[in-house]
CSV table of C-alpha atoms in Angstrom, one decimal:
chain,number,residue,atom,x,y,z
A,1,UNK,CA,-9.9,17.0,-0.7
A,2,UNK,CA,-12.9,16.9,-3.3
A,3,UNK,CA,-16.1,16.4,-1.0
A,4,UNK,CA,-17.6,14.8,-4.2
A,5,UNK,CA,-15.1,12.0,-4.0
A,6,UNK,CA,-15.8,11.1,-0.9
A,7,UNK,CA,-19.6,10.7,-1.1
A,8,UNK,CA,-19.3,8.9,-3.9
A,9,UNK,CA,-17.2,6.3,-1.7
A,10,UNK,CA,-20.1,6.3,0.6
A,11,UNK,CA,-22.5,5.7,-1.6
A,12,UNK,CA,-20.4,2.6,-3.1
A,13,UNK,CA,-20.1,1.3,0.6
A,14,UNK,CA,-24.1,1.6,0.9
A,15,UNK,CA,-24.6,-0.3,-2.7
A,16,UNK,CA,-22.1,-3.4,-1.7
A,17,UNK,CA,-22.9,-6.4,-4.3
A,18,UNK,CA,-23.4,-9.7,-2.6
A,19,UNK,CA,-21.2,-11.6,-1.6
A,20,UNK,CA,-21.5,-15.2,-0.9
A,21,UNK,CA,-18.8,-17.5,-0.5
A,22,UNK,CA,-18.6,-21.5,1.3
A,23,UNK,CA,-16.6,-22.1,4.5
A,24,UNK,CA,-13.5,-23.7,3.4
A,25,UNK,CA,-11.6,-23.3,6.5
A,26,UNK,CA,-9.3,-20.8,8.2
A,27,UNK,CA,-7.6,-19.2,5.9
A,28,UNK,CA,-4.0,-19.7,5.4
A,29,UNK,CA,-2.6,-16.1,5.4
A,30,UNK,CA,-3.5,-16.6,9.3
A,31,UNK,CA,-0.9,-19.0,9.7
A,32,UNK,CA,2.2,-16.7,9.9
A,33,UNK,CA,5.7,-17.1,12.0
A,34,UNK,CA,5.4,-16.4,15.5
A,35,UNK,CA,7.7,-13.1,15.1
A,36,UNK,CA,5.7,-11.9,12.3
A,37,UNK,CA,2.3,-12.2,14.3
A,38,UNK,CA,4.3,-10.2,17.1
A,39,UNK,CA,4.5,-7.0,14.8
A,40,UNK,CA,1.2,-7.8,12.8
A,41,UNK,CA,-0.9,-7.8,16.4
A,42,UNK,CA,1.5,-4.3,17.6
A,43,UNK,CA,-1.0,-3.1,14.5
A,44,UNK,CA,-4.0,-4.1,15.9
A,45,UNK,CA,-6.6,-6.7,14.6
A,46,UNK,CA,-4.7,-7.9,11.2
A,47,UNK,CA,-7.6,-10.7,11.2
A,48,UNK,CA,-9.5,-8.2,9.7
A,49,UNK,CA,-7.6,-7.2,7.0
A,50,UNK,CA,-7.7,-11.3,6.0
A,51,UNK,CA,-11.3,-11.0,5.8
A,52,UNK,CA,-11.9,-7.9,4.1
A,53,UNK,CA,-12.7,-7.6,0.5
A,54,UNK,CA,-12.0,-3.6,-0.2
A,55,UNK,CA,-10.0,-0.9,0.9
A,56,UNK,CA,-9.9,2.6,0.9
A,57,UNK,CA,-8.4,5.6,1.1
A,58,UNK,CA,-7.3,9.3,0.6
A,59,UNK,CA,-3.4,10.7,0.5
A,60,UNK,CA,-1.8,14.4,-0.2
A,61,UNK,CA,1.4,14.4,-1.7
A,62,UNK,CA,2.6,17.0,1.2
A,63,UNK,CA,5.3,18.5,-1.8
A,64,UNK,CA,2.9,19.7,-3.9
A,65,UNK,CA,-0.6,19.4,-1.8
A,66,UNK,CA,-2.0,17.1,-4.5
A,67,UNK,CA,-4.6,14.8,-3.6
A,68,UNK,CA,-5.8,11.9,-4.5
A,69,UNK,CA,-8.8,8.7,-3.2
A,70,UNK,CA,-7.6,5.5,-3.6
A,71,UNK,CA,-10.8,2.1,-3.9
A,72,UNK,CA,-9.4,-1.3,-4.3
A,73,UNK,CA,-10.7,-4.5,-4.5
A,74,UNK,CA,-8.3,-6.5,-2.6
A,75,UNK,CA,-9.7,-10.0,-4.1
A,76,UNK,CA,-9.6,-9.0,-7.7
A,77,UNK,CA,-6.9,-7.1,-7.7
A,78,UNK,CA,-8.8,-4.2,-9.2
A,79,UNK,CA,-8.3,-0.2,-8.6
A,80,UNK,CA,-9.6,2.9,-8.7
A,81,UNK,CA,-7.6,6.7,-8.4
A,82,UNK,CA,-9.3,9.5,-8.3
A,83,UNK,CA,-6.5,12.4,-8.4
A,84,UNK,CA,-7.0,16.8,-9.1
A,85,UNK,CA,-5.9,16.1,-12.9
A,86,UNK,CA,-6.5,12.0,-14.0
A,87,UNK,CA,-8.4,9.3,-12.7
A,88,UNK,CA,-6.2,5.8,-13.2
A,89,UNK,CA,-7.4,2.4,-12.7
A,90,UNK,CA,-7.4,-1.5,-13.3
A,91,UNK,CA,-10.2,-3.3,-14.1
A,92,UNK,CA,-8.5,-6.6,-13.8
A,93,UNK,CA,-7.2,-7.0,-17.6
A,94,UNK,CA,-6.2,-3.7,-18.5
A,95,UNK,CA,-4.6,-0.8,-16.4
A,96,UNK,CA,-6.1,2.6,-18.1
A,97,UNK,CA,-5.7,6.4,-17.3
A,98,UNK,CA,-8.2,9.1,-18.0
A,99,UNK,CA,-8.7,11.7,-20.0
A,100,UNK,CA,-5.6,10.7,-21.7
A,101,UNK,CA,-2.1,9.4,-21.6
A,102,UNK,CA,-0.6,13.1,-21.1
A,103,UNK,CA,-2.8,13.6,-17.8
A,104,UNK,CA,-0.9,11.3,-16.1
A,105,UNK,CA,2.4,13.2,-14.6
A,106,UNK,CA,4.4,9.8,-13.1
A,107,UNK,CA,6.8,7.3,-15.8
A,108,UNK,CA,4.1,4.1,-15.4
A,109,UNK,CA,0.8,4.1,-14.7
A,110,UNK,CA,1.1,0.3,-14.1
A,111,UNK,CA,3.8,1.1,-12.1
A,112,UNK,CA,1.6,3.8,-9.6
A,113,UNK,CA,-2.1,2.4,-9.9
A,114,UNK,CA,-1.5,-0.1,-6.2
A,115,UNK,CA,2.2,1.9,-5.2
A,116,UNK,CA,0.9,4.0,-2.4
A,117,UNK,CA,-1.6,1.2,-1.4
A,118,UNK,CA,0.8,-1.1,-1.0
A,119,UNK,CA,2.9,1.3,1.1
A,120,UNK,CA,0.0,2.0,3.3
A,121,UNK,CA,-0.9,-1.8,3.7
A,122,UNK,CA,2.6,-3.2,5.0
A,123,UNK,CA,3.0,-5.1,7.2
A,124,UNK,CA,-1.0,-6.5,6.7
A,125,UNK,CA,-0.2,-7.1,2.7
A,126,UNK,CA,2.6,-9.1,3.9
A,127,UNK,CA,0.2,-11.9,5.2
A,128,UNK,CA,0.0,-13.1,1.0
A,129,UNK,CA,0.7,-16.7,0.6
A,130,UNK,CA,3.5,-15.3,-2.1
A,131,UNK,CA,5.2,-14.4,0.9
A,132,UNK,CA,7.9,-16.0,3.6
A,133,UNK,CA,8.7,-13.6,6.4
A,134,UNK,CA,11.4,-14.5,8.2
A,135,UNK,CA,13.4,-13.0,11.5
A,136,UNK,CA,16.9,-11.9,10.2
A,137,UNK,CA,20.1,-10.4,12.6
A,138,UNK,CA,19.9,-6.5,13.6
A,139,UNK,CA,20.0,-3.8,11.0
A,140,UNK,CA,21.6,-0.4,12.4
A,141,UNK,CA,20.1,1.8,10.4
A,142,UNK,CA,20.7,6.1,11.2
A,143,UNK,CA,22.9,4.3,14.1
A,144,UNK,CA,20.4,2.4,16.5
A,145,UNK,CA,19.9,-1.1,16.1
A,146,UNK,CA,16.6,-3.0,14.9
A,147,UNK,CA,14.9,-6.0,15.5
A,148,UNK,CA,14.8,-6.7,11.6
A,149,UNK,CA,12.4,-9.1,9.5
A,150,UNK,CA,12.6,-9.7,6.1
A,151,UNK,CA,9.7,-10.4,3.2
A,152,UNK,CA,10.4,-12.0,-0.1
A,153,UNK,CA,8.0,-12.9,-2.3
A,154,UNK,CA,8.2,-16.3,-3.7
A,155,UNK,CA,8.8,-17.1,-7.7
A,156,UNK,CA,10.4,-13.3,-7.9
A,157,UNK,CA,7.3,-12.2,-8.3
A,158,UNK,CA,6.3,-8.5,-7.3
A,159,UNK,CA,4.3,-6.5,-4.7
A,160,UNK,CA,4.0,-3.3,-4.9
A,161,UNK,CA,7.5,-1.6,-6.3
A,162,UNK,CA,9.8,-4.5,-5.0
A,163,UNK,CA,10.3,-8.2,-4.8
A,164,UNK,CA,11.9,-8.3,-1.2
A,165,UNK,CA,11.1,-5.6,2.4
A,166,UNK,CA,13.1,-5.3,5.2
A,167,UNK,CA,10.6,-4.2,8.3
A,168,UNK,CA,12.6,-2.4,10.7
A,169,UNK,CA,10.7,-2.7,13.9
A,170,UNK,CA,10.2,0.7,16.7
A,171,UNK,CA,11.5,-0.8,19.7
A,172,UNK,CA,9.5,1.3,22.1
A,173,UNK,CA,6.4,0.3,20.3
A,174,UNK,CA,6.9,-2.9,18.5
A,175,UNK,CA,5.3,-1.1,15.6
A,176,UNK,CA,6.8,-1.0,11.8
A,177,UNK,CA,9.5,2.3,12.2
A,178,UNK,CA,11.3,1.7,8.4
A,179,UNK,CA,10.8,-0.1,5.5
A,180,UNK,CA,13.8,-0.7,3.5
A,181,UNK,CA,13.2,-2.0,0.0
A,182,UNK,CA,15.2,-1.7,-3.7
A,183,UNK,CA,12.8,-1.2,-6.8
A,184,UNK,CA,12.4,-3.7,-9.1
A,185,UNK,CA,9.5,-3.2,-11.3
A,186,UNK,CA,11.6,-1.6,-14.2
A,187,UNK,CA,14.8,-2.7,-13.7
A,188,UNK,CA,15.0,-6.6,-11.6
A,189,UNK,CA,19.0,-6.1,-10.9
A,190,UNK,CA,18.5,-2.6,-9.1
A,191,UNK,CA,19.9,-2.6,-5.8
A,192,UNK,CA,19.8,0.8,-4.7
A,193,UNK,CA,18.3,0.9,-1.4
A,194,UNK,CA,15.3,3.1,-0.3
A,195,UNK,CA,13.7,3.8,2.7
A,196,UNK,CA,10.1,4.7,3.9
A,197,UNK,CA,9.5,5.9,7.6
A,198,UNK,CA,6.0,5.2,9.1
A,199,UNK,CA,5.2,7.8,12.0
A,200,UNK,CA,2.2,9.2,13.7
A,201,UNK,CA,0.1,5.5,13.6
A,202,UNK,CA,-4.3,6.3,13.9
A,203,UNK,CA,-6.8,3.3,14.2
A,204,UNK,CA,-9.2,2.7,11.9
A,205,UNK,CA,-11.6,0.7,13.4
A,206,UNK,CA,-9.1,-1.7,15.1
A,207,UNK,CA,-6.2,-1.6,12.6
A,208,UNK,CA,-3.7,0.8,13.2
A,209,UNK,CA,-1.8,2.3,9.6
A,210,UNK,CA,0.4,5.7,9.6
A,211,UNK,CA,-0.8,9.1,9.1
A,212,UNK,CA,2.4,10.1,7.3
A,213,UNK,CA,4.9,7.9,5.3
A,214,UNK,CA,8.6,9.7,4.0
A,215,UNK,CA,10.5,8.6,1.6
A,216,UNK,CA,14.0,8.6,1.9
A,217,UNK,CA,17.1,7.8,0.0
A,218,UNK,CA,19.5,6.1,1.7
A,219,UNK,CA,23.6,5.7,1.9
A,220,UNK,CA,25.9,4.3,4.7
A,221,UNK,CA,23.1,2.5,6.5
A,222,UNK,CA,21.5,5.7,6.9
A,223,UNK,CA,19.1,7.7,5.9
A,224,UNK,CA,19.6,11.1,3.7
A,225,UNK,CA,17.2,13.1,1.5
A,226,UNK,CA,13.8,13.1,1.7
A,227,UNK,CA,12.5,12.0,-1.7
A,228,UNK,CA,8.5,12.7,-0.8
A,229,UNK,CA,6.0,12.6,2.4
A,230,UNK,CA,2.9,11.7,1.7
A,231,UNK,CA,-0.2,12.2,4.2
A,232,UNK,CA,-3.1,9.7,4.7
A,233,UNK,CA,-6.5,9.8,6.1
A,234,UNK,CA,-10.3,8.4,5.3
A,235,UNK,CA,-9.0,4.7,5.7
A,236,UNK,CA,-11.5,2.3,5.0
A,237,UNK,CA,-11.4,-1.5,5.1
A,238,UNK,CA,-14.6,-3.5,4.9
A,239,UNK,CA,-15.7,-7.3,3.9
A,240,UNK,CA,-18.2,-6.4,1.1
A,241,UNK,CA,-16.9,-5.6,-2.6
A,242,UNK,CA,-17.4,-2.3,-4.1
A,243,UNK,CA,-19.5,-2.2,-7.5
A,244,UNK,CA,-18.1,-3.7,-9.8
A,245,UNK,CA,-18.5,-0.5,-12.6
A,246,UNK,CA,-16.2,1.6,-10.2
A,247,UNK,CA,-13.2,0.1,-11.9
A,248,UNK,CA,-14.3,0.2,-15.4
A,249,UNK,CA,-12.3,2.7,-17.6
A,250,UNK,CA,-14.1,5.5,-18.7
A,251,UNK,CA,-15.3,6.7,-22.2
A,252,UNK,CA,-12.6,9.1,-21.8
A,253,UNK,CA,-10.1,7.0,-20.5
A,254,UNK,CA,-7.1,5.0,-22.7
A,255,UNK,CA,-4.9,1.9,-21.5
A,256,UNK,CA,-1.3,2.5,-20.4
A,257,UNK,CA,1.6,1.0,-19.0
């Protein structure tokens, strides 16, 4: 991990613009289904994530030990990657990469720049008022049997790869165990099924998120090869926004899709 990364997160956290906003009332993403709030509080205290404006974070891609720091702006919508080779981001207009198009190893930039965030974020991103959870029958999935909820997103709209998650809960723990989910950022009818595992969970300051995520495809119900496993520490969440210039392209940097 490049130490100069991180200080320069901590030096945005001690530069926080402003904020001031009126009291307008709870806010609705509180007001979830009584079997969603069961798995949201297994993950600690999701109220915070509803009042935080920016989030954080660093990952390794544990196939090929690449790193990369993650800033996001979770009112805006704006992000910031800060990878070995690129830096990627979205300034709330325009999705860019830098130094050029060719930096960038993956098909989409647009398609990456909030992937792994979103990932990280579930089941607290699931809160959106896009979003009806809902308590569906079991799912056996590698042979035991889950207490299963499902996520769609209203309008077809997206989050993160997919329009629709099926949270597999741990039934020791009451904790997200899979995510199952069918990409639909390039291709809407795609129905193959994937699956995420979310396994050795670590608070960060009262919300709990996994140290290690796998991919997995999937087939029969179960799961089969391992498609990546990706490693995550350095979470961050607080209720100030991070300068605003941190998700500017740079001089060097050119839009992409």
């Amino acid at each position: 991990m490049k130490s100069h990364s991180l200080l320069y997160l901590i030096l945005c956290f001690l530069t926080f613009s402003a904020c001031s906003e009126q009291n307008s009332g709870p806010d609705p993403r509180l007001n979830q289904p009584e079997d969603f709030k069961k798995l949201l509080d297994a993950h600690g205290n999701w109220a915070k994530w509803i009042s935080a404006r920016s989030f954080s974070f660093a990952m390794v891609h544990e196939t090929t030990l690449e790193w990369e720091n993650h800033y996001l702006d979770l009112q805006t919508g704006k992000v910031r990657i800060d990878a070995d080779l690129y830096q990627a981001g979205n300034d709330g207009e325009k999705v860019w990469v830098s130094p050029n198009r060719q930096s960038f190893p993956g098909q989409s930039v647009r398609f990456y720049h909030n992937l792994y965030s979103t990932f990280l974020s579930i089941p607290y991103v699931l809160t959106d008022t896009t979003v009806t959870v809902t308590k569906i029958p079991n799912r056996v999935f590698n042979g035991i049997s889950f207490e299963t909820l499902e996520a769609k997103v209203k309008n077809g709209a997206l989050i993160g790869p997919s329009d629709r998650y099926t949270l597999l809960i741990d039934p020791e723990t009451g904790r997200l165990a899979w995510v199952l989910f069918s990409v639909k950022f390039f291709d809407r009818n795609n129905q193959i099924e994937e699956a995420l595992y979310y396994e050795d969970y670590r608070d960060a300051n009262g919300l709990i998120f996994p140290r290690v995520i796998t991919g997995y495809q999937t087939e029969n119900d179960s799961s089969r090869r391992i498609r990546y496993q990706t490693s995550f520490s350095d979470v961050f969440l607080v209720e100030k926004s991070l300068e605003k210039d941190l998700f500017e392209m740079p001089k060097t940097g050119v839009t992409a899709n």
